[in-house]
XYZ file of C-alpha atoms in Angstrom:
390
model
C -24.313 15.672 2.823
C -23.272 12.148 1.849
C -19.934 10.741 3.002
C -18.098 7.441 3.361
C -17.646 6.803 7.063
C -15.730 4.230 9.101
C -17.880 2.132 11.425
C -15.362 -0.557 12.276
C -13.144 -3.136 10.597
C -14.427 -3.895 7.068
C -17.420 -1.631 7.706
C -17.357 1.471 5.478
C -20.793 2.974 4.763
C -22.096 5.733 2.519
C -24.077 7.688 5.113
C -26.678 10.313 4.271
C -27.456 13.341 6.427
C -23.849 13.830 7.564
C -23.456 17.407 8.876
C -22.024 19.813 6.314
C -18.634 21.332 7.213
C -18.350 25.027 8.016
C -15.631 27.667 8.320
C -13.957 27.287 11.734
C -10.884 29.472 11.235
C -10.242 32.566 9.063
C -7.686 30.605 7.006
C -10.186 27.833 6.119
C -11.940 27.040 2.866
C -14.915 24.812 2.065
C -14.474 22.601 -0.998
C -17.230 20.946 -3.017
C -15.615 17.645 -3.983
C -15.631 16.820 -7.698
C -13.395 13.718 -7.516
C -11.873 11.661 -4.736
C -10.093 8.324 -4.627
C -9.512 5.283 -2.473
C -5.848 5.004 -1.539
C -3.964 1.862 -0.597
C -3.334 3.534 2.769
C -7.114 3.626 3.314
C -7.068 -0.169 3.252
C -5.018 -0.178 6.467
C -7.981 1.592 8.097
C -10.482 -0.700 6.372
C -8.599 -3.742 7.704
C -8.408 -2.293 11.212
C -4.621 -2.139 11.456
C -4.211 1.593 12.153
C -5.014 2.766 15.686
C -6.997 5.896 16.421
C -10.094 5.489 14.243
C -13.485 6.331 15.752
C -17.030 5.353 14.794
C -18.322 7.760 12.135
C -14.974 9.155 10.966
C -15.117 10.355 7.337
C -12.635 8.529 5.118
C -10.337 9.703 2.372
C -7.289 11.880 1.788
C -7.143 12.068 -2.035
C -9.612 14.674 -3.256
C -10.128 17.829 -5.275
C -12.974 20.164 -6.117
C -14.355 23.685 -6.309
C -13.922 26.353 -3.648
C -17.364 27.284 -2.300
C -16.388 29.508 0.638
C -13.213 31.031 2.046
C -12.345 32.409 5.456
C -11.692 36.096 5.944
C -7.894 35.683 6.245
C -7.498 33.468 3.190
C -6.004 35.585 0.414
C -4.815 32.680 -1.759
C -8.148 31.225 -2.859
C -11.380 32.661 -4.192
C -14.809 31.162 -4.678
C -14.901 29.184 -7.927
C -11.242 28.093 -7.932
C -10.595 24.442 -8.767
C -8.043 22.956 -6.394
C -6.275 19.711 -5.582
C -5.781 19.311 -1.838
C -2.570 17.587 -0.611
C -3.240 14.927 2.009
C -0.770 16.553 4.405
C -2.157 19.593 6.228
C 0.587 22.221 6.479
C 0.867 25.587 8.176
C 3.693 26.946 6.001
C 5.223 28.774 8.968
C 6.816 26.311 11.416
C 10.476 25.267 11.275
C 9.711 22.003 9.457
C 7.522 23.684 6.827
C 10.212 26.296 6.167
C 12.627 23.418 5.539
C 10.191 21.768 3.127
C 9.501 18.872 5.497
C 5.762 19.313 5.147
C 4.657 15.867 6.352
C 6.071 16.638 9.784
C 4.543 20.114 10.151
C 4.702 21.019 13.822
C 1.354 22.824 14.088
C -1.423 21.100 12.158
C -1.951 17.961 14.236
C -4.619 19.094 16.671
C -4.028 15.903 18.690
C -0.344 16.701 19.078
C -0.175 15.483 22.677
C -1.313 12.005 21.678
C 1.027 11.855 18.675
C 3.940 12.985 20.842
C 3.342 10.030 23.164
C 3.052 7.489 20.353
C 5.756 8.744 17.960
C 8.021 10.779 20.235
C 7.184 13.933 18.251
C 4.071 14.849 16.320
C 3.627 14.495 12.584
C 1.465 16.759 10.409
C -2.295 16.557 10.477
C -3.741 14.305 7.758
C -7.205 14.175 6.233
C -9.334 11.169 7.090
C -6.511 9.261 8.743
C -7.080 8.498 12.435
C -7.104 10.718 15.477
C -3.350 10.218 15.863
C -3.015 12.651 12.974
C -5.637 15.144 14.101
C -8.964 13.436 13.508
C -9.726 15.626 10.468
C -12.712 14.725 8.292
C -11.654 13.173 5.009
C -12.451 13.878 1.382
C -14.687 10.950 0.446
C -17.658 13.220 0.859
C -19.627 15.911 -0.956
C -17.966 18.771 0.955
C -14.747 19.148 2.966
C -13.403 21.769 5.316
C -9.799 22.546 4.345
C -7.804 24.103 7.204
C -4.739 26.255 6.413
C -6.230 26.577 2.925
C -4.028 29.593 2.212
C -1.015 27.235 2.072
C -1.722 23.670 0.943
C -4.203 23.546 -1.968
C -2.892 23.556 -5.537
C -4.920 25.716 -7.922
C -5.683 23.801 -11.133
C -4.975 25.636 -14.429
C -7.801 26.004 -16.921
C -8.270 23.175 -19.376
C -7.010 20.339 -17.170
C -9.304 17.459 -16.224
C -9.790 16.042 -12.737
C -8.229 12.781 -13.891
C -5.023 14.562 -14.945
C -4.438 16.338 -11.639
C -6.264 14.453 -8.863
C -3.226 12.378 -7.963
C -1.072 15.453 -7.330
C -2.578 15.321 -3.837
C -0.891 12.047 -2.903
C 0.212 9.111 -5.028
C 2.065 10.930 -7.823
C 4.320 12.951 -5.477
C 4.593 9.873 -3.234
C 5.998 7.775 -6.066
C 8.193 10.683 -7.155
C 9.574 11.238 -3.646
C 10.235 7.498 -3.304
C 12.443 7.641 -6.392
C 14.012 11.009 -5.484
C 15.079 9.589 -2.112
C 17.118 6.977 -4.020
C 19.530 9.512 -5.537
C 19.331 7.561 -8.803
C 22.470 7.325 -10.948
C 22.586 6.338 -14.665
C 24.029 2.881 -13.888
C 21.516 2.011 -11.159
C 19.111 -0.868 -10.952
C 16.031 0.169 -8.994
C 13.804 -2.574 -7.579
C 10.233 -1.620 -6.657
C 8.186 -3.900 -4.432
C 4.459 -3.450 -5.124
C 2.751 -2.585 -8.423
C -0.142 -0.669 -6.930
C -0.639 3.035 -7.708
C 2.386 4.270 -5.732
C 4.556 1.545 -7.193
C 3.429 2.476 -10.718
C 4.417 6.101 -10.179
C 7.695 5.089 -8.510
C 8.530 3.014 -11.607
C 7.883 5.870 -14.015
C 9.640 8.367 -11.762
C 12.750 6.182 -11.543
C 12.812 5.876 -15.327
C 12.401 9.642 -15.765
C 15.277 10.115 -13.302
C 17.530 7.994 -15.507
C 17.763 4.541 -13.908
C 19.449 1.931 -16.121
C 16.793 -0.662 -15.306
C 13.719 -0.802 -13.077
C 12.384 -4.081 -11.719
C 8.913 -4.497 -10.209
C 7.843 -7.282 -7.828
C 4.153 -8.197 -7.408
C 1.798 -11.112 -8.054
C -1.272 -9.499 -9.687
C -1.182 -9.974 -13.488
C -2.954 -6.697 -14.317
C -0.596 -4.697 -12.117
C 2.469 -6.420 -13.531
C 1.207 -5.711 -17.059
C 0.840 -2.014 -16.214
C 4.359 -2.010 -14.744
C 5.762 -3.505 -17.960
C 3.905 -0.862 -19.970
C 5.751 1.732 -17.889
C 9.134 0.235 -18.753
C 9.793 -2.144 -15.847
C 11.047 -5.712 -15.867
C 8.600 -7.701 -13.741
C 8.868 -10.541 -11.226
C 5.776 -12.492 -10.147
C 6.703 -13.693 -6.669
C 4.138 -16.507 -6.885
C 5.899 -17.973 -9.915
C 9.615 -17.481 -9.331
C 12.154 -16.703 -6.641
C 12.558 -12.968 -6.106
C 16.061 -13.496 -4.728
C 17.271 -15.625 -7.625
C 15.738 -13.435 -10.321
C 17.179 -10.239 -8.802
C 20.575 -11.916 -8.598
C 20.314 -12.861 -12.273
C 19.260 -9.368 -13.383
C 22.080 -7.666 -11.451
C 24.925 -10.110 -12.204
C 24.876 -11.318 -8.633
C 25.385 -7.878 -7.068
C 21.811 -6.927 -6.125
C 19.926 -3.708 -6.911
C 21.559 -0.471 -5.780
C 18.205 1.081 -4.870
C 15.124 -0.611 -3.366
C 11.652 0.924 -2.931
C 8.996 -0.474 -0.581
C 5.650 0.554 -2.081
C 3.783 -2.047 0.008
C 4.137 -1.229 3.697
C 2.471 -2.903 6.621
C 0.279 -5.478 4.844
C 2.791 -7.419 2.753
C 1.367 -10.577 1.146
C 3.793 -13.444 0.637
C 1.877 -16.533 1.698
C 4.604 -19.022 0.807
C 7.321 -17.485 2.997
C 7.998 -18.611 6.558
C 8.432 -15.057 7.836
C 5.052 -14.013 6.392
C 3.299 -16.874 8.207
C 5.128 -15.852 11.381
C 3.904 -12.253 10.969
C 0.292 -13.316 10.418
C 0.363 -15.424 13.569
C 1.834 -12.607 15.674
C -0.609 -10.118 14.179
C -3.560 -12.381 15.018
C -2.327 -12.552 18.608
C -1.918 -8.740 18.701
C 1.822 -9.143 19.326
C 2.817 -7.262 16.154
C 1.007 -4.594 14.147
C 2.746 -4.755 10.751
C 3.844 -7.479 8.320
C 7.342 -6.383 7.193
C 8.202 -9.174 4.734
C 9.123 -6.675 2.015
C 11.339 -4.690 4.367
C 13.272 -7.832 5.334
C 13.631 -8.917 1.717
C 14.907 -5.501 0.623
C 17.561 -5.468 3.359
C 18.698 -8.920 2.282
C 18.950 -8.257 -1.474
C 20.042 -4.599 -1.581
C 23.594 -4.095 -2.798
C 26.053 -3.012 -0.074
C 26.183 0.775 0.115
C 22.709 0.991 -1.399
C 19.607 2.970 -0.479
C 16.279 1.667 0.813
C 13.363 4.061 0.219
C 10.107 3.459 2.089
C 6.945 5.270 0.929
C 4.811 2.321 2.078
C 2.943 3.072 5.310
C 3.909 1.362 8.568
C 1.717 1.842 11.592
C 3.437 0.515 14.673
C 5.734 -2.355 15.632
C 7.646 -4.774 13.434
C 9.631 -7.858 14.409
C 12.661 -9.834 13.229
C 14.231 -7.036 11.189
C 17.768 -8.044 10.088
C 19.268 -4.818 11.327
C 22.740 -6.343 11.598
C 22.690 -6.987 7.861
C 21.578 -3.407 7.197
C 24.334 -1.975 9.381
C 27.111 -4.214 8.083
C 26.105 -3.613 4.452
C 26.160 0.168 5.065
C 22.608 0.650 3.810
C 20.923 4.051 3.894
C 17.237 4.243 4.853
C 15.056 7.134 3.663
C 11.363 7.131 4.436
C 8.320 9.070 5.532
C 4.940 10.412 4.557
C 5.203 12.564 1.446
C 6.202 16.227 1.567
C 3.556 16.830 -1.104
C 3.953 20.591 -1.559
C 7.690 20.157 -2.105
C 6.963 18.467 -5.429
C 3.629 19.774 -6.754
C 4.863 22.739 -8.833
C 7.368 20.603 -10.745
C 4.957 17.697 -11.238
C 2.116 19.948 -12.389
C 4.462 21.367 -15.029
C 5.435 17.854 -16.135
C 1.755 16.942 -16.554
C 1.118 20.098 -18.581
C 4.123 19.332 -20.801
C 2.930 15.770 -21.399
C 5.837 14.042 -19.667
C 3.334 12.008 -17.661
C -0.434 11.532 -17.675
C -1.326 10.225 -14.194
C -4.780 9.064 -15.301
C -3.329 5.784 -16.612
C -3.727 4.198 -13.149
C -7.519 4.664 -13.038
C -9.260 1.325 -13.526
C -12.626 2.071 -11.860
C -14.652 5.304 -11.748
C -17.874 5.012 -9.747
C -20.324 6.973 -7.642
C -19.785 7.729 -3.960
C -22.588 5.289 -3.104
C -20.553 2.475 -4.646
C -17.597 3.320 -2.428
C -18.164 0.652 0.249
C -18.329 -2.074 -2.396
C -15.214 -0.718 -4.093
C -13.227 -0.853 -0.851
C -13.639 -4.616 -0.917
C -12.908 -4.783 -4.657
C -9.709 -2.783 -4.181
C -8.746 -4.790 -1.105
C -9.191 -8.117 -2.921
C -7.813 -6.792 -6.252
C -10.933 -7.965 -8.080
C -11.371 -7.061 -11.755
C -7.764 -5.901 -12.020
C -8.521 -3.037 -9.625
C -5.564 -0.671 -9.356
C -7.105 2.734 -8.648
C -10.675 3.706 -7.763
C -11.988 7.223 -8.383
C -15.262 8.247 -6.728
C -17.562 10.942 -8.064
C -19.805 12.474 -5.337
């Protein structure tokens, strides 16, 4: 089969003659991919900032397709079903899964011993996302083996297009969870850093949850335009002071709720702390650039909530933790518990409350994937979301 594989920093290739996956466990399924996408989290792998990648690893954790084969113990799926596959691999049986904490499933990371050493306790296995999370082959390919396929996959109702439901596997529930973690009240101002796909869904989720106003911070005109179309007030951090504008919009009090939809590769070239982070990162003394995290702590209203769906990979420096403690801020974060939200969000799509396809700006073939990684990374042509068709 064909697949996009990691061969090193900034080296993603569409390889031919990649071995087809096969059933390895009775609970497995084999999916023929109909649509997959490049996620902002994939860029952390592309840029070489996430540890645990190996030469030839298949990329991608946003995908859907048709069931071609099922294991003997899989009673949920049948050949011919169309499914969206959540990026978190879940067993459905461990203590964390029973609590709905699917992204920290205790069983699915087959490299648990390594994850335990790095994180203290393992997280769930993830598709196409380093050997720290199991080393599972990703979905930017013609076929994918789906382990624990009797639990995770979401069966797509008849009449729905790939574009309507593809993002149920990651970015739609990620943006929704980011807003849900904020416990939004009708008088709240919610500030969202980052107008990429997750930020766009966080904006719309916060509005659906009843926020009084939503503010989005970014510097890409096309992304800011899309955020305004979703109902947000926008701040271009290249053109005005984020701190002063937020103060003005909140009568000097700051936003009650802040969402970091950026994560470990924050871009803020004019700030001293960002230059500091780039220097430390170049010297391998720091893995992540936490400019957004620092800024949120500084501007968030005392007693407020900071929600972090943006991915962080390792160590950060110069975090104003004294400010966070003295302002009584609450932090809520983590990879998305996708299956906690999919039933509700699928219903909302069917009822027309949201059409997730609005984020798609580029739809191309799998062979164009390597080129599109660079386009997405550099935000060329107003690139916000890339869908690949194997």
